[in-house]
PDB file of C-alpha atoms in Angstrom:
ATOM      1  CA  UNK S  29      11.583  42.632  37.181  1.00  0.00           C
ATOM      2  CA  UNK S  30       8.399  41.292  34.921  1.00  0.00           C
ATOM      3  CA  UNK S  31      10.771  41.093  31.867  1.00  0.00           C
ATOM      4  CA  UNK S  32      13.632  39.453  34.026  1.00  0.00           C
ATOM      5  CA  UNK S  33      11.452  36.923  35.167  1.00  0.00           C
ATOM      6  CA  UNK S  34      10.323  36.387  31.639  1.00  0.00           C
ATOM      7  CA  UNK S  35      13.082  36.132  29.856  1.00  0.00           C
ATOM      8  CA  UNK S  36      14.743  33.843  32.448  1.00  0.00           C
ATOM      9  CA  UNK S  37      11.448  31.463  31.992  1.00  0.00           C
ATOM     10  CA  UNK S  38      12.014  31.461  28.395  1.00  0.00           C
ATOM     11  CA  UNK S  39      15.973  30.778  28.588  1.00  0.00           C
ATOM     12  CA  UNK S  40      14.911  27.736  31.076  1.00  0.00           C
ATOM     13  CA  UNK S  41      12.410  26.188  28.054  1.00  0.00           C
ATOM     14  CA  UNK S  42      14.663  26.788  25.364  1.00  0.00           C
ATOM     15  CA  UNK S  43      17.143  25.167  27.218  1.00  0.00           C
ATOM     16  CA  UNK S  44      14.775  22.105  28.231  1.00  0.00           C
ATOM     17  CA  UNK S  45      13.811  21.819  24.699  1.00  0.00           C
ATOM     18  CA  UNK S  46      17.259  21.426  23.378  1.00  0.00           C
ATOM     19  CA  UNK S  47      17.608  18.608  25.368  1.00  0.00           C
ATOM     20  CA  UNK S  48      17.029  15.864  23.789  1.00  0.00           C
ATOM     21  CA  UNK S  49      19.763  13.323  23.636  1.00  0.00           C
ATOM     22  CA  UNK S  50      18.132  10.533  26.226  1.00  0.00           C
ATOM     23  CA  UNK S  51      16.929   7.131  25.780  1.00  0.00           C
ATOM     24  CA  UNK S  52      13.779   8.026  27.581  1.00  0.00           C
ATOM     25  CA  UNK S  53      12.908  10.730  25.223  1.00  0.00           C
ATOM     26  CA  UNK S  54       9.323  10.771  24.275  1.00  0.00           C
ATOM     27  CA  UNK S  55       8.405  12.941  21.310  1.00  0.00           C
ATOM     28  CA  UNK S  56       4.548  13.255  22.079  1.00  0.00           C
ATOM     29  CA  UNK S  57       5.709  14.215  25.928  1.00  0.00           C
ATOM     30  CA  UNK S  58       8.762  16.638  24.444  1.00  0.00           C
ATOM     31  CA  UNK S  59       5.767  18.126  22.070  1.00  0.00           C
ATOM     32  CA  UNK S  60       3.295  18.767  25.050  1.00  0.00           C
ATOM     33  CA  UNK S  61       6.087  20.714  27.023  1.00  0.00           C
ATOM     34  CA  UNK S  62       7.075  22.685  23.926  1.00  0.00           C
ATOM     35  CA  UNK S  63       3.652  23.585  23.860  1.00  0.00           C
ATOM     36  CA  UNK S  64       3.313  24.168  27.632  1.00  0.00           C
ATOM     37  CA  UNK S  65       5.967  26.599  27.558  1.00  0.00           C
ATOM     38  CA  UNK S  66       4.168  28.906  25.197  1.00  0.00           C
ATOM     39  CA  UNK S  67       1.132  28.813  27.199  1.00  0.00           C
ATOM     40  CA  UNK S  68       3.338  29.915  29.950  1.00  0.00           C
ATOM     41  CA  UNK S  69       5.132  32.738  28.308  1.00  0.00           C
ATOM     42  CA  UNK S  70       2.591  34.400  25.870  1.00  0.00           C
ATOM     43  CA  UNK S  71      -0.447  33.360  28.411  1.00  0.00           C
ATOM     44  CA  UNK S  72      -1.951  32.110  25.504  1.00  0.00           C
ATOM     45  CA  UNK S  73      -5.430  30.121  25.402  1.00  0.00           C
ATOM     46  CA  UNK S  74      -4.075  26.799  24.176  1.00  0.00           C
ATOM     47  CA  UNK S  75      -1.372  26.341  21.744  1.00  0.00           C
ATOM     48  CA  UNK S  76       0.016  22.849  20.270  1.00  0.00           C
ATOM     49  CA  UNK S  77       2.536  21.416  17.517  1.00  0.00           C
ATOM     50  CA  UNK S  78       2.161  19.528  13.870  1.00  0.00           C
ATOM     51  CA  UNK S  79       4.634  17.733  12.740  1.00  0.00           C
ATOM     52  CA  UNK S  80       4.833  17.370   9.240  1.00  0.00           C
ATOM     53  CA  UNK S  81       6.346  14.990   6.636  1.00  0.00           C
ATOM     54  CA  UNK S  82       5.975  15.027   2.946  1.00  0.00           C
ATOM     55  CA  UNK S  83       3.304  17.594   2.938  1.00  0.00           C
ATOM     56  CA  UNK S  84       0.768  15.105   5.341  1.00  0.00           C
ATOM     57  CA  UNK S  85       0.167  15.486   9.394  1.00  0.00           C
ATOM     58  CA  UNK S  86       2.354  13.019  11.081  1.00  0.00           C
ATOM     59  CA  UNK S  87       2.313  13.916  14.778  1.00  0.00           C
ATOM     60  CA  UNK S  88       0.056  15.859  16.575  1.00  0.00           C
ATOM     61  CA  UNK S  89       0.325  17.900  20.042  1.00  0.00           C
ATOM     62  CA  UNK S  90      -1.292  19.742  22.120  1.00  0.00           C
ATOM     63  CA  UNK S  91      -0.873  21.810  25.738  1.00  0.00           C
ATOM     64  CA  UNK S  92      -1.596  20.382  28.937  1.00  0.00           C
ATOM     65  CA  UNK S  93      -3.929  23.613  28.975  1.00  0.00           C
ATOM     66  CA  UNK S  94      -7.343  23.259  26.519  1.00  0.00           C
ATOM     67  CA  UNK S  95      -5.258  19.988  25.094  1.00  0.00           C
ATOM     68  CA  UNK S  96      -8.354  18.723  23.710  1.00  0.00           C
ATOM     69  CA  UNK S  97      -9.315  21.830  22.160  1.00  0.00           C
ATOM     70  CA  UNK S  98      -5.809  22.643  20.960  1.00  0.00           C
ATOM     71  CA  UNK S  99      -5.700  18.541  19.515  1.00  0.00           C
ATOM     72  CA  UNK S 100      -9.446  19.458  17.702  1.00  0.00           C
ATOM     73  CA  UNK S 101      -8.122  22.928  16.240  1.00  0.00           C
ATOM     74  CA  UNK S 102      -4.636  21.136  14.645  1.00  0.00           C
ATOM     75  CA  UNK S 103      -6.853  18.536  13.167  1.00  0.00           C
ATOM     76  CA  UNK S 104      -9.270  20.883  11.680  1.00  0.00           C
ATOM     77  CA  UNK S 105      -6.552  21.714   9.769  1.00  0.00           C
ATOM     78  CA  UNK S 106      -6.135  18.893   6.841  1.00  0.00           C
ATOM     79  CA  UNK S 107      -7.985  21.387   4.490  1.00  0.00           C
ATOM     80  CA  UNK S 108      -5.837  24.351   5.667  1.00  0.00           C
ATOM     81  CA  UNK S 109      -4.799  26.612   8.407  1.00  0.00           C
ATOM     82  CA  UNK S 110      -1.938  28.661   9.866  1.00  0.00           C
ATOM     83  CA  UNK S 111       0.034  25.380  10.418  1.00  0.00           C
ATOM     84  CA  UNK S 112       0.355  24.361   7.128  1.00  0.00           C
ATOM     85  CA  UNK S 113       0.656  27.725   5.612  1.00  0.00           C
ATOM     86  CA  UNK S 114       3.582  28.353   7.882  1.00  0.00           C
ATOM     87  CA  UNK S 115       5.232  25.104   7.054  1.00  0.00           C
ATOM     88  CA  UNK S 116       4.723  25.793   3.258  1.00  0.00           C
ATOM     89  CA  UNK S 117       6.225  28.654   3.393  1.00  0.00           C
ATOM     90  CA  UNK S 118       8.535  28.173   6.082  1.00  0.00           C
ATOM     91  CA  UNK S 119       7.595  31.733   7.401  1.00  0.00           C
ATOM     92  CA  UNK S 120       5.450  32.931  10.736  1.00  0.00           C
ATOM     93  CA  UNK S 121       1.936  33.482   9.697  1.00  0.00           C
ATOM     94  CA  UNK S 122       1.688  36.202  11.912  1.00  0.00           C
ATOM     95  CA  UNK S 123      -1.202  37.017  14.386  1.00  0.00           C
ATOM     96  CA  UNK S 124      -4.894  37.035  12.644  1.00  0.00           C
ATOM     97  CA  UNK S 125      -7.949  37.488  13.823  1.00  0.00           C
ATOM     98  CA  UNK S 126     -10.203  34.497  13.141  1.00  0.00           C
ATOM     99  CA  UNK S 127     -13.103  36.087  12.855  1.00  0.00           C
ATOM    100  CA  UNK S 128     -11.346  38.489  10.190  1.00  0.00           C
ATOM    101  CA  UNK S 129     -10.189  35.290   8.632  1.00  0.00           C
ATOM    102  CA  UNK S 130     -13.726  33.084   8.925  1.00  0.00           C
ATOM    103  CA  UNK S 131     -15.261  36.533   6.828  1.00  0.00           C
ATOM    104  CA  UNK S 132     -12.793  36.406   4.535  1.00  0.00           C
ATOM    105  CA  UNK S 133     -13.248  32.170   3.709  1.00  0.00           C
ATOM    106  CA  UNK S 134      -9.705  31.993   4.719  1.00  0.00           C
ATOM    107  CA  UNK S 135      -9.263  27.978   5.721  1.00  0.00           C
ATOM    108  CA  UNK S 136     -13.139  27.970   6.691  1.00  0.00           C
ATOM    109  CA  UNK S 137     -13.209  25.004   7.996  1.00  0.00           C
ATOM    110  CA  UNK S 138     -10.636  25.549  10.460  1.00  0.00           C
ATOM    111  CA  UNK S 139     -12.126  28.837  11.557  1.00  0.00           C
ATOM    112  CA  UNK S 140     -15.319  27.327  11.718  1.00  0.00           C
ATOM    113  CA  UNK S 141     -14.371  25.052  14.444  1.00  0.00           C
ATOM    114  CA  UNK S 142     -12.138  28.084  16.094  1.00  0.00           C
ATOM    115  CA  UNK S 143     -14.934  30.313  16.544  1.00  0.00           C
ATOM    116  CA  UNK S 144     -17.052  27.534  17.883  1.00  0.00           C
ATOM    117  CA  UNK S 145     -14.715  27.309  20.645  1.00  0.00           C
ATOM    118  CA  UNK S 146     -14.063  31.019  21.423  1.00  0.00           C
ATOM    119  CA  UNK S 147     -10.647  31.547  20.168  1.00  0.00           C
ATOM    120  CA  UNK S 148     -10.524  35.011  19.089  1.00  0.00           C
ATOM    121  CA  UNK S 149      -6.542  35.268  17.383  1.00  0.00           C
ATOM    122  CA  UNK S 150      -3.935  32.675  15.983  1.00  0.00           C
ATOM    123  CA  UNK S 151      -0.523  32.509  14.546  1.00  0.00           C
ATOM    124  CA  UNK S 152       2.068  29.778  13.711  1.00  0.00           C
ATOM    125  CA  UNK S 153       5.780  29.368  13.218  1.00  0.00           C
ATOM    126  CA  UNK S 154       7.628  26.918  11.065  1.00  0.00           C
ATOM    127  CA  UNK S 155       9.542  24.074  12.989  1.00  0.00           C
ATOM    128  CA  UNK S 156      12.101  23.696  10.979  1.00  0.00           C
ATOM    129  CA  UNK S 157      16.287  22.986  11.693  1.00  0.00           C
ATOM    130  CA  UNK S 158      18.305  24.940   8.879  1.00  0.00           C
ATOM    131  CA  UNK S 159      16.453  24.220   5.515  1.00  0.00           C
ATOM    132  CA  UNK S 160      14.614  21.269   6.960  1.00  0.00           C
ATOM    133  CA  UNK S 161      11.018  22.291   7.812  1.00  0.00           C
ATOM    134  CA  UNK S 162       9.332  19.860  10.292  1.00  0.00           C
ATOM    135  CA  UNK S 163       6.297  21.266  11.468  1.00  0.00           C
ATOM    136  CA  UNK S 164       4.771  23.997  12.381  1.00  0.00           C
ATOM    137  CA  UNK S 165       4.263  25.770  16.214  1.00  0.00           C
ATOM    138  CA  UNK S 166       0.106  26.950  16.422  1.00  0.00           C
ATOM    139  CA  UNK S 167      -0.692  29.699  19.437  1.00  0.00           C
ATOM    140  CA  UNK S 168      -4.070  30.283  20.120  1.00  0.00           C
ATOM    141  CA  UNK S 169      -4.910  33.512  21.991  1.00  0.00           C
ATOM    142  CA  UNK S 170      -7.987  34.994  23.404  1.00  0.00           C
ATOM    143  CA  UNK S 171      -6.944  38.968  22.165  1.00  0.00           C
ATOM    144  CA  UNK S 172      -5.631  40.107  19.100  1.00  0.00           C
ATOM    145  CA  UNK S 173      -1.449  40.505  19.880  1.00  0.00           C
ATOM    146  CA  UNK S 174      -1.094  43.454  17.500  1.00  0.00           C
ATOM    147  CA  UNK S 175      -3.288  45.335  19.118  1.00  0.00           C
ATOM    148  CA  UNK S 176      -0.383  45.931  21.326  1.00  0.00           C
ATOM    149  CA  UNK S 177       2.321  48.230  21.793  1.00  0.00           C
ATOM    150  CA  UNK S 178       5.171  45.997  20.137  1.00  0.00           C
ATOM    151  CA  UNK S 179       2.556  44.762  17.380  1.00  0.00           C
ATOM    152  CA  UNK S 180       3.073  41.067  18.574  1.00  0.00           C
ATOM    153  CA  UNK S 181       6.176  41.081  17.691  1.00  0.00           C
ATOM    154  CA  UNK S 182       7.270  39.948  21.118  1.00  0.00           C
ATOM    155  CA  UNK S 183       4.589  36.744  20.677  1.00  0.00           C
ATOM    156  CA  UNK S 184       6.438  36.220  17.659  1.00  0.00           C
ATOM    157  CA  UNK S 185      10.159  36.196  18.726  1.00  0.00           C
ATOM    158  CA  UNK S 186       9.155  33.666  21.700  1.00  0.00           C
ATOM    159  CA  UNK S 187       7.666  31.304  19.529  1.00  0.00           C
ATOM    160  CA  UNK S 188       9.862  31.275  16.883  1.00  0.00           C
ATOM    161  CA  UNK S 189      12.496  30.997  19.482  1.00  0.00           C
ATOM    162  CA  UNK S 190      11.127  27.908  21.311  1.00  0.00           C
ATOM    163  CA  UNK S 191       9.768  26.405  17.720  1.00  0.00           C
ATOM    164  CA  UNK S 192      13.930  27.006  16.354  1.00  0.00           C
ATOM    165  CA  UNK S 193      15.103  25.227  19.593  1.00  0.00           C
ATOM    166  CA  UNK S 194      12.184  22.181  19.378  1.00  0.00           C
ATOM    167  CA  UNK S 195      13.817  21.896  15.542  1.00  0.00           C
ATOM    168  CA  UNK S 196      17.193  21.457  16.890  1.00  0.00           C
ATOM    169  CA  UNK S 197      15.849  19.541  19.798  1.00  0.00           C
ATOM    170  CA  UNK S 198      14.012  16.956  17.447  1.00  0.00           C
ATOM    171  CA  UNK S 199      16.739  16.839  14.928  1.00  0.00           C
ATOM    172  CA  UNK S 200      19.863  15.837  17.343  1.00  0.00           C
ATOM    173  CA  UNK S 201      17.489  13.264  18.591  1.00  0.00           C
ATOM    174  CA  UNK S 202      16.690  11.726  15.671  1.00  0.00           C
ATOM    175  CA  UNK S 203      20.269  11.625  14.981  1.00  0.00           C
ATOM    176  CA  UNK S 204      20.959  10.190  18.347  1.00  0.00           C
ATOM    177  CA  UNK S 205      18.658   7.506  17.983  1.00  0.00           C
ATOM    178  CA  UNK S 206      20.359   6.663  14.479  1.00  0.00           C
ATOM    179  CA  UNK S 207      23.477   6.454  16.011  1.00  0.00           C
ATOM    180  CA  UNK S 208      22.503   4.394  19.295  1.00  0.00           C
ATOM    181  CA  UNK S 209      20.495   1.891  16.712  1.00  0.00           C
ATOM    182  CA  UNK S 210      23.947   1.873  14.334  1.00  0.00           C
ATOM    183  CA  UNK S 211      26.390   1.081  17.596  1.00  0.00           C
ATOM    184  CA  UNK S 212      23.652  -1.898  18.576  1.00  0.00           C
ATOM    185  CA  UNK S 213      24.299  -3.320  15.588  1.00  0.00           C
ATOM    186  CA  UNK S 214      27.899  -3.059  15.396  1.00  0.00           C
ATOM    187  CA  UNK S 215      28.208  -4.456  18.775  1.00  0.00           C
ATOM    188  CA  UNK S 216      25.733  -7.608  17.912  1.00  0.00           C
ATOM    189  CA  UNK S 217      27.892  -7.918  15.144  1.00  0.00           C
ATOM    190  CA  UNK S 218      30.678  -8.431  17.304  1.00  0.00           C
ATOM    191  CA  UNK S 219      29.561 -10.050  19.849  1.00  0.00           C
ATOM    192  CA  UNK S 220      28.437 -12.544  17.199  1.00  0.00           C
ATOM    193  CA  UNK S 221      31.609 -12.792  15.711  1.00  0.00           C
ATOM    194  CA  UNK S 222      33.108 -13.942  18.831  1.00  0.00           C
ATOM    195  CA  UNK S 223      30.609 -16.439  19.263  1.00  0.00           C
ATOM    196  CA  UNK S 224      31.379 -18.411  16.031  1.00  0.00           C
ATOM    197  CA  UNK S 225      35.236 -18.169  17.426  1.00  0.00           C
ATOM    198  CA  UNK S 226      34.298 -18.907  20.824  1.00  0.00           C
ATOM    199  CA  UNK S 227      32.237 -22.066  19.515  1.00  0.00           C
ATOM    200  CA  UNK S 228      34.901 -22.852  16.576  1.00  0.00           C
ATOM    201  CA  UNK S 229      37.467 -23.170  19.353  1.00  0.00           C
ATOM    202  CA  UNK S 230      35.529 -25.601  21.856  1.00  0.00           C
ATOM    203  CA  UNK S 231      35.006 -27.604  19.091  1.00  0.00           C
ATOM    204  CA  UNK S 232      38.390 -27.615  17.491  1.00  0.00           C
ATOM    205  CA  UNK S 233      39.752 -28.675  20.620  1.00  0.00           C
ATOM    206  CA  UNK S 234      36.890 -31.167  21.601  1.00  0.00           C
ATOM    207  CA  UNK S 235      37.212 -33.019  17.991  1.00  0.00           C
ATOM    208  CA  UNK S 236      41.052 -32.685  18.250  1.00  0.00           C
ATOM    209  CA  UNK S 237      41.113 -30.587  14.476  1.00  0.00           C
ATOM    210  CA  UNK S 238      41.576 -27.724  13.253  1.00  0.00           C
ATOM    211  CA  UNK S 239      39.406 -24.516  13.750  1.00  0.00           C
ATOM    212  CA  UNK S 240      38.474 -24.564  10.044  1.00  0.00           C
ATOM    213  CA  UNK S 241      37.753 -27.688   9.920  1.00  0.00           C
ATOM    214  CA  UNK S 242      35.370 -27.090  12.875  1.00  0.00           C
ATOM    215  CA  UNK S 243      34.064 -24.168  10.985  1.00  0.00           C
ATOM    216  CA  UNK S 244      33.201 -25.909   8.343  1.00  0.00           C
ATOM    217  CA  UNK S 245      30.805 -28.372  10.459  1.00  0.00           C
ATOM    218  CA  UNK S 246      29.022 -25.260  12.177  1.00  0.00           C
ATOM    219  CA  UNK S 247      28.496 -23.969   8.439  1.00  0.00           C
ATOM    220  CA  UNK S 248      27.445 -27.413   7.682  1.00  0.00           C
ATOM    221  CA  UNK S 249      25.182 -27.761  10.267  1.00  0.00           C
ATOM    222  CA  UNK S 250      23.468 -24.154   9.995  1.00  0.00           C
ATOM    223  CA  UNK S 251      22.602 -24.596   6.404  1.00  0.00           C
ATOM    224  CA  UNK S 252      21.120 -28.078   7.126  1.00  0.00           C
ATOM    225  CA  UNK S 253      18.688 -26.912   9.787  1.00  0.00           C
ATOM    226  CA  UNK S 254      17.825 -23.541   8.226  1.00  0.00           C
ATOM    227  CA  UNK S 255      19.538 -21.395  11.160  1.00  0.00           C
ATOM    228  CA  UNK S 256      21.898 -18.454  11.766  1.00  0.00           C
ATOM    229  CA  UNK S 257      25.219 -19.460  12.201  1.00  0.00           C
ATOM    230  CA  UNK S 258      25.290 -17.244  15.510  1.00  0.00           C
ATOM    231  CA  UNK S 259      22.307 -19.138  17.037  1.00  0.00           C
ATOM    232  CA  UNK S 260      24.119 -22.856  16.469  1.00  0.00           C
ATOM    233  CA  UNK S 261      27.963 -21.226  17.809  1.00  0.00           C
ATOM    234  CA  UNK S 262      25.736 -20.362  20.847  1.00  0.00           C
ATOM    235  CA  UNK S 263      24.343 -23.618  20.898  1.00  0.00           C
ATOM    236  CA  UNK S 264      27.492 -24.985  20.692  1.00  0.00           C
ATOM    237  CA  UNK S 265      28.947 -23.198  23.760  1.00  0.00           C
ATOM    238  CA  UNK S 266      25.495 -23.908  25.676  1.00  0.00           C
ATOM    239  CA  UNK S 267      26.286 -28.018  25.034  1.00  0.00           C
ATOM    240  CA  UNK S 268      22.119 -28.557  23.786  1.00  0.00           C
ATOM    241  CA  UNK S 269      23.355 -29.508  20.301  1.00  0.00           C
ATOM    242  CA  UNK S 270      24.683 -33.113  19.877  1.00  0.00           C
ATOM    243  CA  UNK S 271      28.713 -33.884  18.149  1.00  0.00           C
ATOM    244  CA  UNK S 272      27.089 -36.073  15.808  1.00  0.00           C
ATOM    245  CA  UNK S 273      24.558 -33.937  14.654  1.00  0.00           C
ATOM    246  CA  UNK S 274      27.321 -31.340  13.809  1.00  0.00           C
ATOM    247  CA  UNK S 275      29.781 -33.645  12.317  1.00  0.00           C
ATOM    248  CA  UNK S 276      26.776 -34.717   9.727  1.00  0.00           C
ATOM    249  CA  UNK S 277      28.674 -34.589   6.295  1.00  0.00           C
TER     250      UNK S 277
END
């Protein structure tokens, strides 16, 4: 019933971080969650997320749980640490002891600052979607994992699991959001478009010409005064811009 219970917990995050394609979507929020989860499943100490681009920090994130602490250790690790080593490689660092680690000068100033806050094991997974590494997943623990039966493999497979899904997650959104900004544009465009006919016509009929000839005075007048041609055709069908103004030569 324990591993029911589990595994239907872990199907209910990796479902929740998958979801992704809202307007309201907040990736420091969506990180803290991510990050939640793993508390949750591998009753870790703290855990949190770096997002990396170009080989530099861009985003940091830690659990609700110790976020502080879990914000502090991520930082710590500009000179090195399971994050970055598991986004170079874009392989699990698997579970180390950091006081194995702090001996052996491995990232020592990000074991420095572990010890000093009681954090006994670590290990990260890449965040990546198909060759595209983003990040890296960081669980803190207060035991050793592979001191277990299953070697931490389990600790592994649930990480790597919600770290694969927070790649997907992050990468349909950012498509999403490319796609929502490309339609805005397209539809200002038109809307604009039908402006500059809308104010063509008015004034056409009003001057008792033709529409290019009406064009030609909204072009006229735009270039005169420095202004987008949409902003005078809306002018135009608001009445606030004088005929004689416009008919200028």
């Amino acid at each position: 019933m324990h591993h029911t219970t589990r595994e239907g917990r872990l199907a209910a995050a990796l479902v929740e971080a998958a979801d992704t394609l809202t307007e309201t979507f907040d990736t420091a929020d969506y990180l803290r969650r991510l990050s939640d989860h793993c508390v949750e499943l591998l009753s870790a100490w703290t855990a949190g997320v770096m997002l990396i681009d170009g080989g530099e920090s861009v985003s940091l994130a830690g659990s609700s749980h110790r976020e502080e602490v879990a914000l502090d250790l991520l930082a710590a690790q500009h000179g090195g640490g399971p994050c970055l080593e598991s986004y170079g490689s874009g392989c699990a660092v698997p579970p180390v002891s950091i006081g194995v680690a702090h001996a052996a000068a491995r990232w020592p100033e990000f074991t420095e600052r572990a010890l000093r806050h009681g954090v006994v094991a670590t290990f990260a997974v890449p965040v990546r979607r198909r060759d595209a590494l983003l990040g890296a997943l960081n669980v803190f623990v207060s035991t050793l994992p592979n001191s277990g039966p299953d070697g931490g493999r389990w600790e592994l497979l649930v990480a790597q699991a919600l770290a694969d899904a927070a790649g997907l997650g992050l990468q349909n959104h950012r498509a999403y959001a490319q796609y929502q900004s490309l339609a805005g544009q397209l539809q200002e465009a038109l809307s604009s478009r039908v402006r500059i006919e809308q104010a063509k016509g008015m004034l056409a009929e009003r001057w008792q010409v033709g529409t290019d000839e009406a064009f030609v005075a909204l072009r006229g007048y735009a270039r005169r005064r420095r202004l987008p041609l949409d902003r005078v055709a809306r002018s135009v069908i608001d009445r606030v811009v004088e005929d004689s103004e416009l008919r200028t030569p």
